[in-house]
Each structure stands twice: as structure tokens, then as C-alpha cells.
Amino acid sequence: AQSVSQHNHHVILSEAASLELGCNYSYGGTVNLFWYVQYPGQHLQLLLKYFSGDPLVKGIKGFEAEFIKSKFSFNLRKPSVQWSDTAEYFCAARIVGGFKTIFGAGTRLFVKA
Amino acid sequence: EAGVTQFPSHSVIEKGQTVTLRCDPISGHDNLYWYRRVMGKEIKFLLHFVKESKQDESGMPNNRFLAERTGGTYSTLKVQPAELEDSGVYFCASSQNPPTEAFFGQGTRLTVV
């Protein structure tokens, strides 16, 4: 069955700490991969996406993610977090040519000022 | 450009009542999706419209849920009669053809008491 797993449900960091959120997917074919973020009181918005090409993808607000096909992983990273990064982060996958997006359970990040 | 808008933002209803959620996609987006997130769990796909046609309703929980997309514009999701387990946040999203990323609304938080 298609699924997306996020390793951590809650993460607490201090400002300036580095961030890595784990994501693994299980799919029967080639996938497009996404990270979405939901800031408190706001809608889900796209941080970054991987369709093809360079497996290291740069997104908004200094985030990046690396697609490692052999590990079925798409981990999100940021070298130095800010208080404003406090949000919930969702990893998602969609089979190439498909429409249905499968989401992970989300990771709540709290950054202490 | 207006984003995806959902109405209402919150709804509290009693078990057995009917509720209708509305979604206005981004203008020109043929694809419209409904998702649901039950507390703390993953965001789950409910169904997908292309214009006014249902392409995939494999995620609809049961026949108490009815989705429509009149004229291929806005969509409604009706729950009748509502049960306690229907509580959650209902997200609507839209995308172009072919789909790149999906743009999400702010969600409707439904509470059935």
C-alpha cells in the first residue's frame, strides 16, 4: 500500500539549531515528493517539491530537502531555525502522472526563542 | 490572485444533523480535491474532481458523504447525518492540468457533538 512515514511527531529546538525532519515513502512507482508547512492559523503551503533532476531541492525560507531513491527518503533540512519556523510540517508523495497525494502524519516543530 | 477559499472556517453541529462545506478553487484550476484530517493523524484523501466529474472517490468514508461540483466551479461536501467520528479538519485543494502542486484552502474545522 502507498504510504508516507514521518519519523518525528514533535520536535523542539532552540533558535539557530539545525533541523532535519525525516520522511520515508512506500510506493510502487516513480513519485513526486513534497513538503508542505502549516503555520499556526494559516493554510497549508508548499515549502518545496521534487519532480526530477537534482535530488537536492531548495525551497522557500531557507529549507532544502534531499531525495535519496535507494532509501525511499526525502528528508527536510534547515541549517539554522528561527522562532518563526514554528509550524507543522507535512511530507507528501504522489505517483508521477497521478492526482492523489498521500500525506504523512505531520511533525510539529516548536522553536524556542 | 485569490487562493482556495473554504467556508465556513468552523462548524459545530450535533450528531444526526447535516452540514455542508463549500470550497472555491483557484480560478482556472480543473482539478479539485477534498482531504480530511482527523485529530493528530495524517491528511487523508477523500476525492478528486476534474471539472464537474468525479475522477476518484476512493477515499470517501461512506455514503453519508456527498460531494458535488456544479458547473466545474465551486464544490460542496455534505455530511448527512453527521456522526461523532466525522469530526476533523476538511481541506480543499486545487491544481492545474497537468498537476504540479496542489494549492490548499485554510480548512474547515468540523466538530460533531
mmCIF file of C-alpha atoms in Angstrom:
data_model
loop_
_atom_site.group_PDB
_atom_site.id
_atom_site.type_symbol
_atom_site.label_atom_id
_atom_site.label_comp_id
_atom_site.label_asym_id
_atom_site.label_seq_id
_atom_site.Cartn_x
_atom_site.Cartn_y
_atom_site.Cartn_z
ATOM 1 C CA ALA A 1 0.000 0.000 0.000
ATOM 2 C CA GLN A 2 1.119 3.555 -0.663
ATOM 3 C CA SER A 3 2.226 5.369 2.463
ATOM 4 C CA VAL A 4 4.363 8.197 3.767
ATOM 5 C CA SER A 5 6.033 8.000 7.166
ATOM 6 C CA GLN A 6 7.382 10.901 9.151
ATOM 7 C CA HIS A 7 9.804 9.915 11.844
ATOM 8 C CA ASN A 8 9.045 12.519 14.481
ATOM 9 C CA HIS A 9 5.674 13.756 15.650
ATOM 10 C CA HIS A 10 7.061 16.543 17.813
ATOM 11 C CA VAL A 11 10.380 18.361 17.666
ATOM 12 C CA ILE A 12 11.550 21.114 19.984
ATOM 13 C CA LEU A 13 14.615 23.154 19.045
ATOM 14 C CA SER A 14 16.278 26.343 20.152
ATOM 15 C CA GLU A 15 16.803 29.152 17.693
ATOM 16 C CA ALA A 16 19.863 28.711 15.487
ATOM 17 C CA ALA A 17 19.809 24.927 15.896
ATOM 18 C CA SER A 18 19.895 22.790 12.785
ATOM 19 C CA LEU A 19 16.798 20.911 11.696
ATOM 20 C CA GLU A 20 16.314 17.608 9.959
ATOM 21 C CA LEU A 21 12.875 16.043 9.632
ATOM 22 C CA GLY A 22 12.753 12.518 8.343
ATOM 23 C CA CYS A 23 10.369 11.253 5.690
ATOM 24 C CA ASN A 24 10.139 7.859 4.017
ATOM 25 C CA TYR A 25 7.674 6.776 1.390
ATOM 26 C CA SER A 26 6.403 3.465 0.175
ATOM 27 C CA TYR A 27 5.163 3.458 -3.402
ATOM 28 C CA GLY A 28 5.003 1.075 -6.306
ATOM 29 C CA GLY A 29 6.320 3.502 -8.900
ATOM 30 C CA THR A 30 8.091 6.771 -9.573
ATOM 31 C CA VAL A 31 6.918 9.564 -7.317
ATOM 32 C CA ASN A 32 6.776 13.293 -6.989
ATOM 33 C CA LEU A 33 7.614 14.420 -3.460
ATOM 34 C CA PHE A 34 6.544 17.461 -1.476
ATOM 35 C CA TRP A 35 6.986 19.180 1.831
ATOM 36 C CA TYR A 36 4.114 21.375 2.994
ATOM 37 C CA VAL A 37 4.030 23.631 6.041
ATOM 38 C CA GLN A 38 1.124 24.909 8.078
ATOM 39 C CA TYR A 39 1.881 27.902 10.276
ATOM 40 C CA PRO A 40 -0.483 28.499 13.190
ATOM 41 C CA GLY A 41 -3.828 29.740 11.920
ATOM 42 C CA GLN A 42 -2.809 29.581 8.285
ATOM 43 C CA HIS A 43 -3.420 27.284 5.338
ATOM 44 C CA LEU A 44 -1.109 24.566 4.117
ATOM 45 C CA GLN A 45 1.523 25.955 1.815
ATOM 46 C CA LEU A 46 4.196 24.351 -0.293
ATOM 47 C CA LEU A 47 7.770 24.534 1.009
ATOM 48 C CA LEU A 48 9.421 22.613 -1.808
ATOM 49 C CA LYS A 49 8.881 19.820 -4.285
ATOM 50 C CA TYR A 50 10.893 17.220 -6.152
ATOM 51 C CA PHE A 51 9.838 16.032 -9.588
ATOM 52 C CA SER A 52 13.111 15.068 -11.297
ATOM 53 C CA GLY A 53 16.701 16.168 -11.765
ATOM 54 C CA ASP A 54 18.963 17.339 -8.942
ATOM 55 C CA PRO A 55 17.967 15.339 -5.865
ATOM 56 C CA LEU A 56 18.858 18.267 -3.609
ATOM 57 C CA VAL A 57 15.926 20.627 -3.757
ATOM 58 C CA LYS A 58 15.912 24.184 -2.447
ATOM 59 C CA GLY A 59 12.682 25.643 -1.139
ATOM 60 C CA ILE A 60 11.416 28.804 0.431
ATOM 61 C CA LYS A 61 12.644 30.286 3.711
ATOM 62 C CA GLY A 62 15.997 28.516 3.591
ATOM 63 C CA PHE A 63 14.629 24.968 3.598
ATOM 64 C CA GLU A 64 16.028 22.187 1.472
ATOM 65 C CA ALA A 65 15.334 18.503 1.037
ATOM 66 C CA GLU A 66 17.292 15.617 -0.391
ATOM 67 C CA PHE A 67 15.741 12.796 -2.366
ATOM 68 C CA ILE A 68 17.590 9.522 -1.828
ATOM 69 C CA LYS A 69 15.975 6.976 -4.096
ATOM 70 C CA SER A 70 17.804 3.980 -2.628
ATOM 71 C CA LYS A 71 16.477 4.824 0.812
ATOM 72 C CA PHE A 72 12.989 5.941 -0.308
ATOM 73 C CA SER A 73 13.638 9.079 1.705
ATOM 74 C CA PHE A 74 13.022 12.795 1.313
ATOM 75 C CA ASN A 75 14.305 14.475 4.460
ATOM 76 C CA LEU A 76 13.792 18.158 5.122
ATOM 77 C CA ARG A 77 16.648 20.277 6.422
ATOM 78 C CA LYS A 78 17.399 23.788 7.536
ATOM 79 C CA PRO A 79 20.812 24.807 8.878
ATOM 80 C CA SER A 80 19.552 27.349 11.401
ATOM 81 C CA VAL A 81 15.940 27.554 12.530
ATOM 82 C CA GLN A 82 14.135 30.664 13.645
ATOM 83 C CA TRP A 83 11.276 31.150 16.065
ATOM 84 C CA SER A 84 9.059 31.888 13.039
ATOM 85 C CA ASP A 85 9.621 28.323 11.775
ATOM 86 C CA THR A 86 7.313 27.056 14.497
ATOM 87 C CA ALA A 87 4.706 25.170 12.489
ATOM 88 C CA GLU A 88 3.544 21.742 11.437
ATOM 89 C CA TYR A 89 5.387 20.127 8.544
ATOM 90 C CA PHE A 90 3.938 17.508 6.227
ATOM 91 C CA CYS A 91 5.776 15.253 3.841
ATOM 92 C CA ALA A 92 3.708 14.068 0.882
ATOM 93 C CA ALA A 93 4.036 11.920 -2.210
ATOM 94 C CA ARG A 94 2.161 11.475 -5.441
ATOM 95 C CA ILE A 95 2.752 8.924 -8.149
ATOM 96 C CA VAL A 96 4.014 10.506 -11.349
ATOM 97 C CA GLY A 97 1.058 11.193 -13.625
ATOM 98 C CA GLY A 98 -1.360 10.706 -10.775
ATOM 99 C CA PHE A 99 -3.507 13.133 -8.841
ATOM 100 C CA LYS A 100 -3.969 11.674 -5.362
ATOM 101 C CA THR A 101 -1.400 12.961 -2.849
ATOM 102 C CA ILE A 102 -0.580 10.825 0.177
ATOM 103 C CA PHE A 103 0.487 12.666 3.303
ATOM 104 C CA GLY A 104 2.463 11.728 6.344
ATOM 105 C CA ALA A 105 1.070 12.321 9.824
ATOM 106 C CA GLY A 106 2.933 15.615 10.219
ATOM 107 C CA THR A 107 5.685 16.854 12.503
ATOM 108 C CA ARG A 108 5.009 19.675 14.920
ATOM 109 C CA LEU A 109 8.100 21.858 15.263
ATOM 110 C CA PHE A 110 8.402 24.260 18.155
ATOM 111 C CA VAL A 111 11.330 26.656 18.113
ATOM 112 C CA LYS A 112 12.225 28.286 21.409
ATOM 113 C CA ALA A 113 13.304 31.914 21.205
ATOM 114 C CA GLU B 1 -4.769 36.021 -7.487
ATOM 115 C CA ALA B 2 -7.268 34.658 -4.978
ATOM 116 C CA GLY B 3 -6.342 31.377 -3.356
ATOM 117 C CA VAL B 4 -8.526 28.432 -2.471
ATOM 118 C CA THR B 5 -11.239 29.550 -0.100
ATOM 119 C CA GLN B 6 -13.343 27.401 2.176
ATOM 120 C CA PHE B 7 -16.470 28.183 4.104
ATOM 121 C CA PRO B 8 -17.191 28.003 6.968
ATOM 122 C CA SER B 9 -13.892 28.031 8.831
ATOM 123 C CA HIS B 10 -15.508 26.308 11.820
ATOM 124 C CA SER B 11 -18.712 24.369 12.294
ATOM 125 C CA VAL B 12 -20.103 22.760 15.411
ATOM 126 C CA ILE B 13 -23.134 20.544 14.891
ATOM 127 C CA GLU B 14 -24.970 17.870 16.785
ATOM 128 C CA LYS B 15 -24.841 14.234 15.871
ATOM 129 C CA GLY B 16 -27.527 13.490 13.329
ATOM 130 C CA GLN B 17 -27.562 16.957 11.797
ATOM 131 C CA THR B 18 -26.472 17.873 8.295
ATOM 132 C CA VAL B 19 -23.544 20.082 7.386
ATOM 133 C CA THR B 20 -22.436 21.405 4.020
ATOM 134 C CA LEU B 21 -18.909 22.590 3.438
ATOM 135 C CA ARG B 22 -18.014 24.768 0.487
ATOM 136 C CA CYS B 23 -14.806 25.168 -1.475
ATOM 137 C CA ASP B 24 -13.971 27.743 -4.127
ATOM 138 C CA PRO B 25 -10.869 26.672 -6.030
ATOM 139 C CA ILE B 26 -8.395 28.935 -7.762
ATOM 140 C CA SER B 27 -9.943 30.187 -10.974
ATOM 141 C CA GLY B 28 -8.972 28.046 -13.945
ATOM 142 C CA HIS B 29 -7.968 25.021 -11.897
ATOM 143 C CA ASP B 30 -9.737 22.000 -13.330
ATOM 144 C CA ASN B 31 -8.666 19.687 -10.513
ATOM 145 C CA LEU B 32 -10.327 19.954 -7.130
ATOM 146 C CA TYR B 33 -9.604 17.695 -4.178
ATOM 147 C CA TRP B 34 -11.084 17.118 -0.767
ATOM 148 C CA TYR B 35 -8.980 15.853 2.126
ATOM 149 C CA ARG B 36 -9.678 15.269 5.790
ATOM 150 C CA ARG B 37 -7.501 15.260 8.864
ATOM 151 C CA VAL B 38 -8.803 13.581 11.953
ATOM 152 C CA MET B 39 -7.114 14.880 15.094
ATOM 153 C CA GLY B 40 -3.367 14.297 15.060
ATOM 154 C CA LYS B 41 -3.413 11.861 12.169
ATOM 155 C CA GLU B 42 -2.384 12.141 8.549
ATOM 156 C CA ILE B 43 -4.242 14.200 5.991
ATOM 157 C CA LYS B 44 -6.301 11.670 4.058
ATOM 158 C CA PHE B 45 -7.539 11.937 0.508
ATOM 159 C CA LEU B 46 -11.309 11.862 0.087
ATOM 160 C CA LEU B 47 -11.956 12.545 -3.571
ATOM 161 C CA HIS B 48 -10.890 14.262 -6.753
ATOM 162 C CA PHE B 49 -12.893 16.172 -9.342
ATOM 163 C CA VAL B 50 -11.822 17.087 -12.834
ATOM 164 C CA LYS B 51 -14.129 19.925 -13.718
ATOM 165 C CA GLU B 52 -17.560 18.636 -12.714
ATOM 166 C CA SER B 53 -16.725 14.937 -12.930
ATOM 167 C CA LYS B 54 -15.682 12.758 -10.020
ATOM 168 C CA GLN B 55 -12.469 11.037 -11.045
ATOM 169 C CA ASP B 56 -11.610 9.255 -7.844
ATOM 170 C CA GLU B 57 -13.789 8.965 -4.767
ATOM 171 C CA SER B 58 -11.940 6.060 -3.251
ATOM 172 C CA GLY B 59 -11.323 7.924 -0.009
ATOM 173 C CA MET B 60 -14.910 8.785 0.803
ATOM 174 C CA PRO B 61 -15.660 7.118 4.140
ATOM 175 C CA ASN B 62 -19.256 6.054 3.472
ATOM 176 C CA ASN B 63 -22.487 7.093 1.815
ATOM 177 C CA ARG B 64 -23.194 9.765 4.396
ATOM 178 C CA PHE B 65 -20.729 11.920 2.476
ATOM 179 C CA LEU B 66 -21.789 13.527 -0.790
ATOM 180 C CA ALA B 67 -19.575 15.789 -2.862
ATOM 181 C CA GLU B 68 -20.654 17.851 -5.817
ATOM 182 C CA ARG B 69 -19.019 20.321 -8.128
ATOM 183 C CA THR B 70 -21.666 22.194 -10.003
ATOM 184 C CA GLY B 71 -20.561 23.517 -13.371
ATOM 185 C CA GLY B 72 -16.979 22.659 -12.611
ATOM 186 C CA THR B 73 -16.530 25.686 -10.375
ATOM 187 C CA TYR B 74 -17.072 25.545 -6.623
ATOM 188 C CA SER B 75 -17.590 22.309 -4.748
ATOM 189 C CA THR B 76 -19.662 21.282 -1.763
ATOM 190 C CA LEU B 77 -19.196 18.403 0.624
ATOM 191 C CA LYS B 78 -22.292 17.398 2.524
ATOM 192 C CA VAL B 79 -22.308 15.139 5.552
ATOM 193 C CA GLN B 80 -25.737 13.723 6.345
ATOM 194 C CA PRO B 81 -26.342 12.620 9.023
ATOM 195 C CA ALA B 82 -23.170 13.602 10.849
ATOM 196 C CA GLU B 83 -21.588 11.204 13.314
ATOM 197 C CA LEU B 84 -19.051 11.893 16.068
ATOM 198 C CA GLU B 85 -16.219 10.296 14.084
ATOM 199 C CA ASP B 86 -16.732 12.808 11.268
ATOM 200 C CA SER B 87 -15.066 15.484 13.378
ATOM 201 C CA GLY B 88 -11.863 16.797 11.911
ATOM 202 C CA VAL B 89 -10.441 19.392 9.569
ATOM 203 C CA TYR B 90 -11.642 19.197 5.987
ATOM 204 C CA PHE B 91 -9.235 20.617 3.436
ATOM 205 C CA CYS B 92 -9.940 21.512 -0.132
ATOM 206 C CA ALA B 93 -7.201 21.897 -2.724
ATOM 207 C CA SER B 94 -6.998 22.676 -6.408
ATOM 208 C CA SER B 95 -4.437 22.272 -9.152
ATOM 209 C CA GLN B 96 -3.958 22.887 -12.829
ATOM 210 C CA ASN B 97 -3.724 20.295 -15.580
ATOM 211 C CA PRO B 98 -1.272 18.639 -15.665
ATOM 212 C CA PRO B 99 -0.960 18.910 -11.912
ATOM 213 C CA THR B 100 2.200 20.361 -10.416
ATOM 214 C CA GLU B 101 1.475 21.132 -6.824
ATOM 215 C CA ALA B 102 -1.883 21.410 -5.104
ATOM 216 C CA PHE B 103 -2.915 24.699 -3.515
ATOM 217 C CA PHE B 104 -4.804 24.301 -0.270
ATOM 218 C CA GLY B 105 -7.529 26.241 1.445
ATOM 219 C CA GLN B 106 -7.392 27.073 5.135
ATOM 220 C CA GLY B 107 -9.642 24.151 6.018
ATOM 221 C CA THR B 108 -12.985 23.789 7.761
ATOM 222 C CA ARG B 109 -12.826 22.504 11.303
ATOM 223 C CA LEU B 110 -15.903 20.352 11.857
ATOM 224 C CA THR B 111 -16.874 19.319 15.356
ATOM 225 C CA VAL B 112 -19.753 16.897 15.839
ATOM 226 C CA VAL B 113 -21.060 16.767 19.402
#
